[in-house]
Amino acid sequence: MASSSRTPGAPSARPAHPNPVFRRLRGSRSPGEFATAVRRAAREIGEQVSCDARYIGRVESGEIRCPNYAYERVFLHMFPGRTLTDLGFAAREDVRGRGRRPAPADTPHDAPLPAGTPGAPRPPGTAGSAGTPGAPEPLSTPRPHSDIDEESDVLRRAFMIGGPVTAAAALGHGPDSVPAQRRRRVGDAEVAAVEEAVRRIRLLDDRHGGDGLYQQAAQPLRAAYALLDSGTAARASTAHRLHAGAGELAISVGWLAHDSGRFDEARSHYAEALATARVAGDPGLEAHAFCNSSFLARDAGRHREAVRTAQAGQQAAREVRSPRLLALLALREAGGWAGLGDRSSCEQSLARAHGHFARGPAGTDPEWMSFFAEPELEALQAQCWSALGEWARAARHARRAATLQDHRFTRNLALYRAELACDLARAGAPDEAAAAGDEVLALLGHVRSSRIHAMLADTAAALRPHRAASGVGGFLERYEGAAHRA
């Protein structure tokens, strides 16, 4: 492959230098076990990082010369009294190469950007354009802090900003199919861009919910599958990472569609991820696709399908050997049984879920499962009891989920409180339901999720006959005002 021309003054590729200090700190633990410790430490300080064995390997090999700020806080929490350089990392200003980049606030708002520049205004009607006042942070928000090398920055920004056409151009592909003789090699930088897109989408979803993110997230997904179609990986391990990254991206985009009420589109994305898993022979990706498909089937009222897909996911997950993954899939199965009104089968599935969950986290836990902790366990049990019509029991679990949930993760906090409000309304506690509903309304400025809006609508419908109860009338007025503005 001919070497590409370089812009004068652009940083040249730097050879990676291993980080022996970080390796010594890991000690006798495997990379997977150490990644689990990192995720646990993150939860202790209210951070959420998607750390896995591959990330630890990239740090130790020197590929990651300086972590992003979230990882920095976690590492300094794990090793108090030390600095990043004490942990074997390079100084941030050295990694960035050209010193601090101007933040968005440093650029005059009226200074136009050249056409084609990431962040420049798009023509009206162009997919992915931003600018709606109060909208959640778009995927195209520039990220000055990246844990991948400067050399990968162009590829990452192509996925996060420019969508498939820009990404294809960055890789030497046009928008049309590429003849075999013109295909370009796909390497670590391109795969890292796909993996970074997955992490970025998950982070924004945790903050804001699926509404408003889905259309933007579909662009990097198309770019990832364009790589699969028109690129050739230099190594088998790179090809496996690309398939896994594209499949995880399909699931993430499918979840955004699911959360924003686009069930048919979500089902299509999950099916795409499942097909990718089967082609790649990746049981972890297959289990993830079945897990989300079961969740979607339950929400769509296809309860028998929810049971069967959860069972299929458990079959695939046995190869992953992650108790937490088996616990989540057992909870998905329980939700399907609850929708069918089969209390006995639901309780059996819940018992299995508790047994798996009690075994604790493991180094084999998939990266995407960082959200699955005790609050989610409680919330999924609440949904089961709610489906079985045991509202008071459901409310107890939902209250515990809302109490345990870290307040920094706004979307799940709003979701758990919405579940609590709905269950309390049906359990005959209208005043408590109204109070919980008001807490959800207070979060709607930060969260855009059709699922949460639908749950609030159900709560309001259940409370209208009790308008005279304490606090209910005020809640209904505030809810109706918020619904009108939406």
Coordinates of C-alpha atoms in Angstrom, one line a residue:
M1 CA 0.0 0.0 0.0
A2 CA 1.4 3.4 -1.0
S3 CA 2.2 5.7 1.9
S4 CA -0.2 8.6 2.1
S5 CA 0.9 12.1 2.0
R6 CA 1.2 14.0 5.2
T7 CA 0.4 17.6 5.9
P8 CA 3.5 19.5 6.8
G9 CA 3.7 19.9 10.6
A10 CA 1.4 17.0 11.3
P11 CA 2.7 14.7 14.1
S12 CA 4.5 11.6 12.9
A13 CA 3.6 8.2 14.2
R14 CA 5.3 7.4 17.5
P15 CA 6.5 3.9 18.4
A16 CA 4.7 2.5 21.4
H17 CA 6.8 2.1 24.6
P18 CA 5.6 -0.5 27.1
N19 CA 4.4 0.7 30.5
P20 CA 6.2 -1.6 33.0
V21 CA 5.1 0.4 36.0
F22 CA 1.4 -0.3 35.3
R23 CA 2.2 -3.9 34.7
R24 CA 3.9 -4.2 38.1
L25 CA 0.8 -2.5 39.7
R26 CA -1.4 -5.2 38.2
G27 CA 0.6 -7.8 40.1
S28 CA -0.6 -11.4 39.8
R29 CA -4.1 -10.5 38.6
S30 CA -5.0 -11.3 35.1
P31 CA -5.9 -8.4 32.7
G32 CA -9.5 -9.3 33.0
E33 CA -9.4 -9.4 36.8
F34 CA -7.6 -6.1 36.9
A35 CA -10.2 -4.6 34.6
T36 CA -13.0 -5.7 37.0
A37 CA -11.1 -3.9 39.8
V38 CA -11.0 -0.8 37.7
R39 CA -14.7 -0.9 37.0
R40 CA -15.4 -1.5 40.7
A41 CA -13.2 1.5 41.7
A42 CA -15.0 3.7 39.1
R43 CA -18.4 2.9 40.7
E44 CA -16.9 3.8 44.1
I45 CA -16.3 7.4 43.0
G46 CA -19.4 7.7 40.7
E47 CA -17.5 7.3 37.4
Q48 CA -18.5 4.8 34.7
V49 CA -15.7 3.4 32.5
S50 CA -15.9 0.5 30.0
C51 CA -12.7 -1.2 31.0
D52 CA -11.9 -4.7 29.8
A53 CA -8.8 -6.9 29.4
R54 CA -8.1 -5.4 26.0
Y55 CA -7.9 -1.9 27.5
I56 CA -5.4 -3.0 30.2
G57 CA -3.3 -4.7 27.5
R58 CA -3.3 -1.4 25.5
V59 CA -2.1 0.5 28.5
E60 CA 0.7 -2.0 29.3
S61 CA 1.9 -2.2 25.7
G62 CA 2.2 1.6 25.7
E63 CA -0.5 2.1 23.0
I64 CA -2.4 4.3 25.5
R65 CA 0.2 6.8 26.6
C66 CA -2.1 8.9 28.7
P67 CA -5.7 7.9 29.9
N68 CA -8.7 10.2 29.4
Y69 CA -9.9 12.2 32.5
A70 CA -12.4 9.6 33.6
Y71 CA -9.8 6.9 33.8
E72 CA -7.3 9.3 35.4
R73 CA -9.7 9.9 38.3
V74 CA -10.2 6.1 38.7
F75 CA -6.5 5.3 38.6
L76 CA -5.7 8.0 41.1
H77 CA -8.4 6.7 43.3
M78 CA -7.0 3.2 43.1
F79 CA -3.5 4.3 43.8
P80 CA -3.8 7.3 46.2
G81 CA -0.8 9.7 46.5
R82 CA 0.5 8.9 43.0
T83 CA 0.4 11.0 39.9
L84 CA -0.1 9.8 36.3
T85 CA 3.6 9.8 35.7
D86 CA 4.1 7.7 38.8
L87 CA 1.8 5.2 37.1
G88 CA 4.0 5.1 34.1
F89 CA 2.0 7.4 31.8
A90 CA 3.3 10.3 29.7
A91 CA 2.3 13.9 30.6
R92 CA -0.9 14.9 28.9
E93 CA 0.6 17.9 27.1
D94 CA 3.3 15.6 25.6
V95 CA 0.7 13.2 24.3
R96 CA -1.4 15.9 22.7
G97 CA 1.7 17.0 20.8
R98 CA 0.7 20.5 19.9
G99 CA -0.3 21.7 23.3
R100 CA -3.8 22.4 24.5
R101 CA -6.4 22.6 21.7
P102 CA -8.8 25.5 21.8
A103 CA -12.0 24.5 23.5
P104 CA -15.3 25.3 21.8
A105 CA -15.7 28.3 24.0
D106 CA -12.3 29.6 22.8
T107 CA -13.6 30.0 19.3
P108 CA -15.8 33.0 18.5
H109 CA -19.4 31.9 17.9
D110 CA -19.6 34.0 14.8
A111 CA -16.4 32.6 13.2
P112 CA -17.5 30.3 10.4
L113 CA -15.7 27.0 9.9
P114 CA -14.5 26.0 6.5
A115 CA -16.9 23.6 4.6
G116 CA -16.1 20.0 5.4
T117 CA -14.4 20.8 8.7
P118 CA -15.7 18.7 11.6
G119 CA -18.2 20.8 13.5
A120 CA -18.9 23.1 10.6
P121 CA -22.6 23.9 9.9
R122 CA -24.3 21.4 7.6
P123 CA -26.8 22.3 4.9
P124 CA -30.4 22.4 6.2
G125 CA -32.0 19.0 6.3
T126 CA -28.7 17.1 6.4
A127 CA -28.9 14.1 8.7
G128 CA -27.1 14.6 12.0
S129 CA -27.2 18.4 12.1
A130 CA -27.4 19.8 15.6
G131 CA -28.3 23.1 17.1
T132 CA -31.6 22.5 18.8
P133 CA -31.6 24.6 22.0
G134 CA -31.6 22.4 25.0
A135 CA -30.8 19.2 23.0
P136 CA -28.6 16.6 24.6
E137 CA -24.9 16.7 23.9
P138 CA -24.6 15.5 20.2
L139 CA -22.3 12.8 19.1
S140 CA -20.5 15.4 17.1
T141 CA -19.3 17.3 20.2
P142 CA -15.5 17.6 19.9
R143 CA -13.7 15.6 22.5
P144 CA -10.4 17.1 23.5
H145 CA -9.5 14.2 25.7
S146 CA -9.0 10.8 24.0
D147 CA -7.4 7.7 25.3
I148 CA -6.3 6.7 21.8
D149 CA -3.2 8.1 20.1
E150 CA -3.2 11.4 18.2
E151 CA -2.7 9.4 15.0
S152 CA -6.1 7.7 15.5
D153 CA -7.9 11.0 16.1
V154 CA -8.8 11.6 12.5
L155 CA -10.4 8.2 12.2
R156 CA -12.3 8.6 15.5
R157 CA -13.6 12.0 14.5
A158 CA -14.6 10.6 11.1
F159 CA -16.9 8.1 12.9
M160 CA -18.1 10.5 15.5
I161 CA -18.8 13.5 13.2
G162 CA -18.7 12.8 9.5
G163 CA -20.7 9.6 9.3
P164 CA -20.2 7.0 6.6
V165 CA -19.1 9.2 3.7
T166 CA -16.4 11.0 5.7
A167 CA -15.2 7.8 7.3
A168 CA -15.0 6.1 3.9
A169 CA -13.1 9.1 2.5
A170 CA -10.7 8.9 5.5
L171 CA -10.1 5.2 4.7
G172 CA -9.8 5.7 0.9
H173 CA -13.3 4.3 0.1
G174 CA -16.0 6.0 -1.8
P175 CA -19.7 5.8 -1.0
D176 CA -20.3 3.1 -3.6
S177 CA -19.0 -0.5 -3.5
V178 CA -15.3 -0.7 -3.8
P179 CA -13.7 -3.1 -6.4
A180 CA -11.6 -5.9 -4.7
Q181 CA -8.4 -4.6 -6.3
R182 CA -8.9 -1.2 -4.7
R183 CA -9.7 -2.4 -1.2
R184 CA -7.6 -0.9 1.6
R185 CA -6.3 -2.6 4.6
V186 CA -8.1 -2.1 7.9
G187 CA -5.9 -1.7 10.9
D188 CA -6.0 -0.9 14.6
A189 CA -6.8 2.8 14.1
E190 CA -10.0 2.0 12.2
V191 CA -11.1 -0.6 14.6
A192 CA -10.3 1.6 17.6
A193 CA -12.6 4.3 16.0
V194 CA -15.5 1.8 15.9
E195 CA -14.9 0.8 19.5
E196 CA -14.7 4.4 20.6
A197 CA -18.0 5.1 18.8
V198 CA -19.6 2.3 20.9
R199 CA -18.2 3.8 24.1
R200 CA -19.3 7.3 23.2
I201 CA -22.8 6.3 22.4
R202 CA -23.2 4.4 25.6
L203 CA -21.9 7.3 27.6
L204 CA -24.3 9.8 26.0
D205 CA -27.2 7.3 26.4
D206 CA -26.4 7.0 30.2
R207 CA -26.7 10.8 30.4
H208 CA -29.6 11.6 28.1
G209 CA -31.6 8.6 26.9
G210 CA -32.2 7.5 23.3
D211 CA -34.4 10.3 22.0
G212 CA -32.4 12.7 20.0
L213 CA -29.3 10.4 19.7
Y214 CA -30.6 7.7 17.4
Q215 CA -30.3 9.5 14.1
Q216 CA -26.8 10.7 14.8
A217 CA -25.7 7.2 16.0
A218 CA -26.9 5.5 12.9
Q219 CA -24.2 7.3 10.9
P220 CA -21.1 5.6 12.5
L221 CA -23.0 2.3 12.3
R222 CA -23.2 2.6 8.6
A223 CA -19.6 3.5 8.5
A224 CA -18.6 0.5 10.5
Y225 CA -20.5 -1.9 8.2
A226 CA -18.9 -0.1 5.2
L227 CA -15.6 -1.2 6.7
L228 CA -16.7 -4.8 6.9
D229 CA -18.0 -4.7 3.3
S230 CA -15.1 -2.9 1.7
G231 CA -12.1 -3.3 3.9
T232 CA -9.6 -6.1 4.4
A233 CA -8.1 -6.6 7.9
A234 CA -4.4 -7.2 8.0
R235 CA -4.7 -9.8 10.8
A236 CA -7.3 -12.3 12.0
S237 CA -7.4 -10.6 15.4
T238 CA -8.1 -7.3 13.8
A239 CA -10.9 -8.8 11.7
H240 CA -12.4 -10.3 14.9
R241 CA -12.3 -7.0 16.7
L242 CA -13.9 -5.3 13.7
H243 CA -16.8 -7.8 13.6
A244 CA -17.2 -7.5 17.4
G245 CA -17.1 -3.7 17.3
A246 CA -19.6 -3.4 14.4
G247 CA -21.9 -5.9 16.2
E248 CA -21.7 -4.0 19.5
L249 CA -22.3 -0.7 17.6
A250 CA -25.4 -2.3 16.0
I251 CA -26.7 -3.3 19.4
S252 CA -26.0 0.2 20.8
V253 CA -27.8 1.9 18.0
G254 CA -30.6 -0.7 18.3
W255 CA -31.0 0.2 22.0
L256 CA -31.3 3.9 21.1
A257 CA -34.1 3.0 18.7
H258 CA -35.7 0.8 21.4
D259 CA -35.5 3.5 24.0
S260 CA -37.0 6.1 21.7
G261 CA -39.9 3.8 20.7
R262 CA -38.7 2.7 17.2
F263 CA -39.3 -1.0 17.9
D264 CA -39.1 -2.2 14.2
E265 CA -35.8 -0.4 13.7
A266 CA -34.5 -1.7 16.9
R267 CA -35.4 -5.3 15.9
S268 CA -33.6 -4.8 12.6
H269 CA -30.4 -3.6 14.3
Y270 CA -30.4 -6.5 16.8
A271 CA -30.9 -9.0 14.0
E272 CA -27.9 -7.4 12.2
A273 CA -25.8 -7.8 15.3
L274 CA -26.9 -11.4 15.7
A275 CA -26.0 -12.2 12.1
T276 CA -22.6 -10.5 12.7
A277 CA -22.0 -12.6 15.8
R278 CA -22.8 -15.8 13.9
V279 CA -20.5 -14.9 11.0
A280 CA -17.7 -14.1 13.5
G281 CA -18.3 -17.1 15.8
D282 CA -18.5 -14.7 18.7
P283 CA -20.7 -16.2 21.6
G284 CA -20.4 -13.0 23.7
L285 CA -21.8 -10.8 21.0
E286 CA -24.5 -13.4 20.3
A287 CA -25.5 -13.5 23.9
H288 CA -25.7 -9.7 24.0
A289 CA -27.8 -9.6 20.8
F290 CA -30.2 -12.2 22.3
C291 CA -30.3 -10.3 25.6
N292 CA -31.4 -7.0 24.0
S293 CA -33.8 -8.9 21.6
S294 CA -35.5 -10.4 24.6
F295 CA -35.9 -7.0 26.3
L296 CA -37.4 -5.6 23.1
A297 CA -39.8 -8.5 22.6
R298 CA -41.0 -8.0 26.2
D299 CA -41.6 -4.3 25.7
A300 CA -43.4 -5.0 22.4
G301 CA -45.7 -7.5 24.0
R302 CA -44.2 -10.6 22.4
H303 CA -43.7 -12.4 25.7
R304 CA -43.1 -15.9 24.3
E305 CA -40.4 -14.6 22.0
A306 CA -38.9 -12.8 25.1
V307 CA -38.6 -16.1 26.9
R308 CA -37.1 -18.0 23.9
T309 CA -34.5 -15.4 23.0
A310 CA -33.4 -15.1 26.6
Q311 CA -33.0 -18.9 26.7
A312 CA -31.0 -18.8 23.5
G313 CA -28.8 -16.0 25.0
Q314 CA -28.2 -18.2 28.1
Q315 CA -27.0 -21.0 25.8
A316 CA -24.5 -18.7 24.1
A317 CA -23.5 -17.1 27.4
R318 CA -22.3 -20.4 28.8
E319 CA -19.2 -20.1 26.6
V320 CA -18.5 -16.6 28.0
R321 CA -18.4 -17.9 31.6
S322 CA -19.7 -14.7 33.2
P323 CA -22.1 -15.2 36.1
R324 CA -23.4 -11.6 35.8
L325 CA -24.3 -12.1 32.1
L326 CA -26.2 -15.3 33.0
A327 CA -27.9 -13.4 35.8
L328 CA -29.1 -10.7 33.4
L329 CA -30.3 -13.2 30.8
A330 CA -32.2 -15.1 33.5
L331 CA -33.9 -11.8 34.5
R332 CA -34.8 -11.2 30.8
E333 CA -36.4 -14.7 30.8
A334 CA -38.2 -13.9 34.0
G335 CA -39.7 -10.8 32.4
G336 CA -41.0 -12.9 29.6
W337 CA -42.7 -15.4 31.9
A338 CA -44.2 -12.6 33.9
G339 CA -45.7 -11.1 30.7
L340 CA -47.3 -14.5 30.0
G341 CA -48.7 -14.6 33.6
D342 CA -46.6 -17.7 34.5
R343 CA -45.7 -16.8 38.1
S344 CA -44.0 -20.2 38.9
S345 CA -41.6 -20.0 35.9
C346 CA -40.9 -16.3 36.6
E347 CA -39.9 -17.2 40.2
Q348 CA -37.7 -20.0 39.0
S349 CA -35.9 -17.6 36.6
L350 CA -35.6 -15.0 39.3
A351 CA -34.0 -17.6 41.7
R352 CA -31.5 -18.5 39.0
A353 CA -30.7 -14.8 38.4
H354 CA -30.0 -14.3 42.1
G355 CA -27.8 -17.4 42.3
H356 CA -25.7 -16.1 39.4
F357 CA -25.6 -12.5 40.7
A358 CA -24.5 -13.7 44.1
R359 CA -21.3 -15.1 42.6
G360 CA -20.2 -11.5 42.0
P361 CA -18.3 -9.8 39.2
A362 CA -15.7 -11.7 37.2
G363 CA -12.9 -10.8 34.8
T364 CA -15.0 -12.5 32.0
D365 CA -17.8 -10.0 32.4
P366 CA -18.4 -8.2 29.1
E367 CA -17.5 -4.5 28.9
W368 CA -21.0 -3.4 28.0
M369 CA -22.4 -4.8 31.3
S370 CA -20.9 -2.0 33.5
F371 CA -24.5 -0.8 34.0
F372 CA -25.6 -4.1 35.6
A373 CA -25.4 -3.7 39.4
E374 CA -27.8 -4.1 42.3
P375 CA -30.1 -1.1 41.2
E376 CA -30.7 -2.8 37.8
L377 CA -31.3 -6.1 39.5
E378 CA -34.0 -4.5 41.7
A379 CA -35.5 -2.6 38.8
L380 CA -35.9 -5.7 36.6
Q381 CA -37.5 -7.6 39.5
A382 CA -39.9 -4.7 39.9
Q383 CA -40.9 -5.0 36.3
C384 CA -41.6 -8.7 36.8
W385 CA -43.9 -8.1 39.8
S386 CA -45.6 -5.2 38.0
A387 CA -46.4 -7.5 35.0
L388 CA -47.9 -10.1 37.5
G389 CA -50.1 -7.4 39.0
E390 CA -48.4 -7.3 42.4
W391 CA -48.0 -3.6 42.6
A392 CA -46.9 -3.2 46.2
R393 CA -44.2 -5.8 45.8
A394 CA -43.1 -4.1 42.6
A395 CA -43.0 -0.7 44.3
R396 CA -40.7 -2.0 47.0
H397 CA -38.2 -3.2 44.4
A398 CA -38.5 0.0 42.4
R399 CA -38.0 2.1 45.5
R400 CA -34.8 0.2 46.3
A401 CA -33.5 0.6 42.7
A402 CA -34.1 4.3 42.8
T403 CA -32.5 4.6 46.3
L404 CA -29.4 2.6 45.3
Q405 CA -28.9 4.3 41.9
D406 CA -26.0 6.7 41.6
H407 CA -27.6 10.1 40.9
R408 CA -24.9 10.9 38.2
F409 CA -26.5 8.4 35.9
T410 CA -29.6 10.5 35.1
R411 CA -31.4 8.3 32.6
N412 CA -31.5 5.2 34.8
L413 CA -32.4 7.3 37.9
A414 CA -35.4 8.8 36.0
L415 CA -36.4 5.3 34.7
Y416 CA -36.4 3.7 38.2
R417 CA -38.4 6.6 39.6
A418 CA -40.9 6.4 36.8
E419 CA -41.3 2.7 37.5
L420 CA -41.8 3.5 41.2
A421 CA -44.4 6.2 40.4
C422 CA -46.4 3.8 38.2
D423 CA -46.3 1.0 40.7
L424 CA -47.3 3.2 43.6
A425 CA -50.2 4.6 41.6
R426 CA -51.6 1.1 41.0
A427 CA -50.8 0.0 44.5
G428 CA -53.3 2.6 45.9
A429 CA -50.7 5.2 47.1
P430 CA -51.6 8.2 45.0
D431 CA -49.8 10.8 47.1
E432 CA -46.5 8.8 47.1
A433 CA -46.9 8.2 43.3
A434 CA -47.4 11.9 42.7
A435 CA -44.2 12.7 44.7
A436 CA -42.2 10.1 42.7
G437 CA -43.7 11.5 39.5
D438 CA -42.6 15.0 40.4
E439 CA -39.0 13.7 40.8
V440 CA -39.1 12.3 37.3
L441 CA -40.5 15.6 35.9
A442 CA -37.5 17.4 37.5
L443 CA -35.2 15.2 35.5
L444 CA -36.8 15.5 32.1
G445 CA -34.8 18.5 31.2
H446 CA -31.7 16.2 31.1
V447 CA -33.3 13.0 29.8
R448 CA -35.1 12.3 26.5
S449 CA -36.6 8.8 26.5
S450 CA -39.9 7.7 25.1
R451 CA -40.0 4.8 27.5
I452 CA -39.9 7.2 30.5
H453 CA -42.5 9.5 28.9
A454 CA -44.8 6.5 28.3
M455 CA -44.4 5.4 32.0
L456 CA -45.3 8.9 33.2
A457 CA -48.3 8.9 30.9
D458 CA -49.5 5.6 32.5
T459 CA -48.9 7.1 36.0
A460 CA -50.9 10.2 35.1
A461 CA -53.8 8.1 33.7
A462 CA -53.9 6.0 36.9
L463 CA -53.8 9.1 39.1
R464 CA -56.6 11.2 37.4
P465 CA -59.4 9.5 39.4
H466 CA -57.5 10.6 42.6
R467 CA -56.9 14.3 41.6
A468 CA -58.2 15.4 45.0
A469 CA -55.5 13.4 46.9
S470 CA -52.6 15.3 48.4
G471 CA -50.1 16.4 45.7
V472 CA -51.9 14.6 42.9
G473 CA -53.6 17.7 41.4
G474 CA -50.3 19.6 41.3
F475 CA -48.4 16.7 39.7
L476 CA -51.1 16.3 37.0
E477 CA -50.9 20.0 36.2
R478 CA -47.1 19.9 35.9
Y479 CA -47.2 16.7 33.9
E480 CA -49.8 18.0 31.4
G481 CA -47.7 21.2 31.0
A482 CA -44.6 19.2 30.3
A483 CA -46.5 16.9 27.9
H484 CA -47.8 19.9 26.0
R485 CA -44.3 21.5 25.7
A486 CA -42.9 18.2 24.5

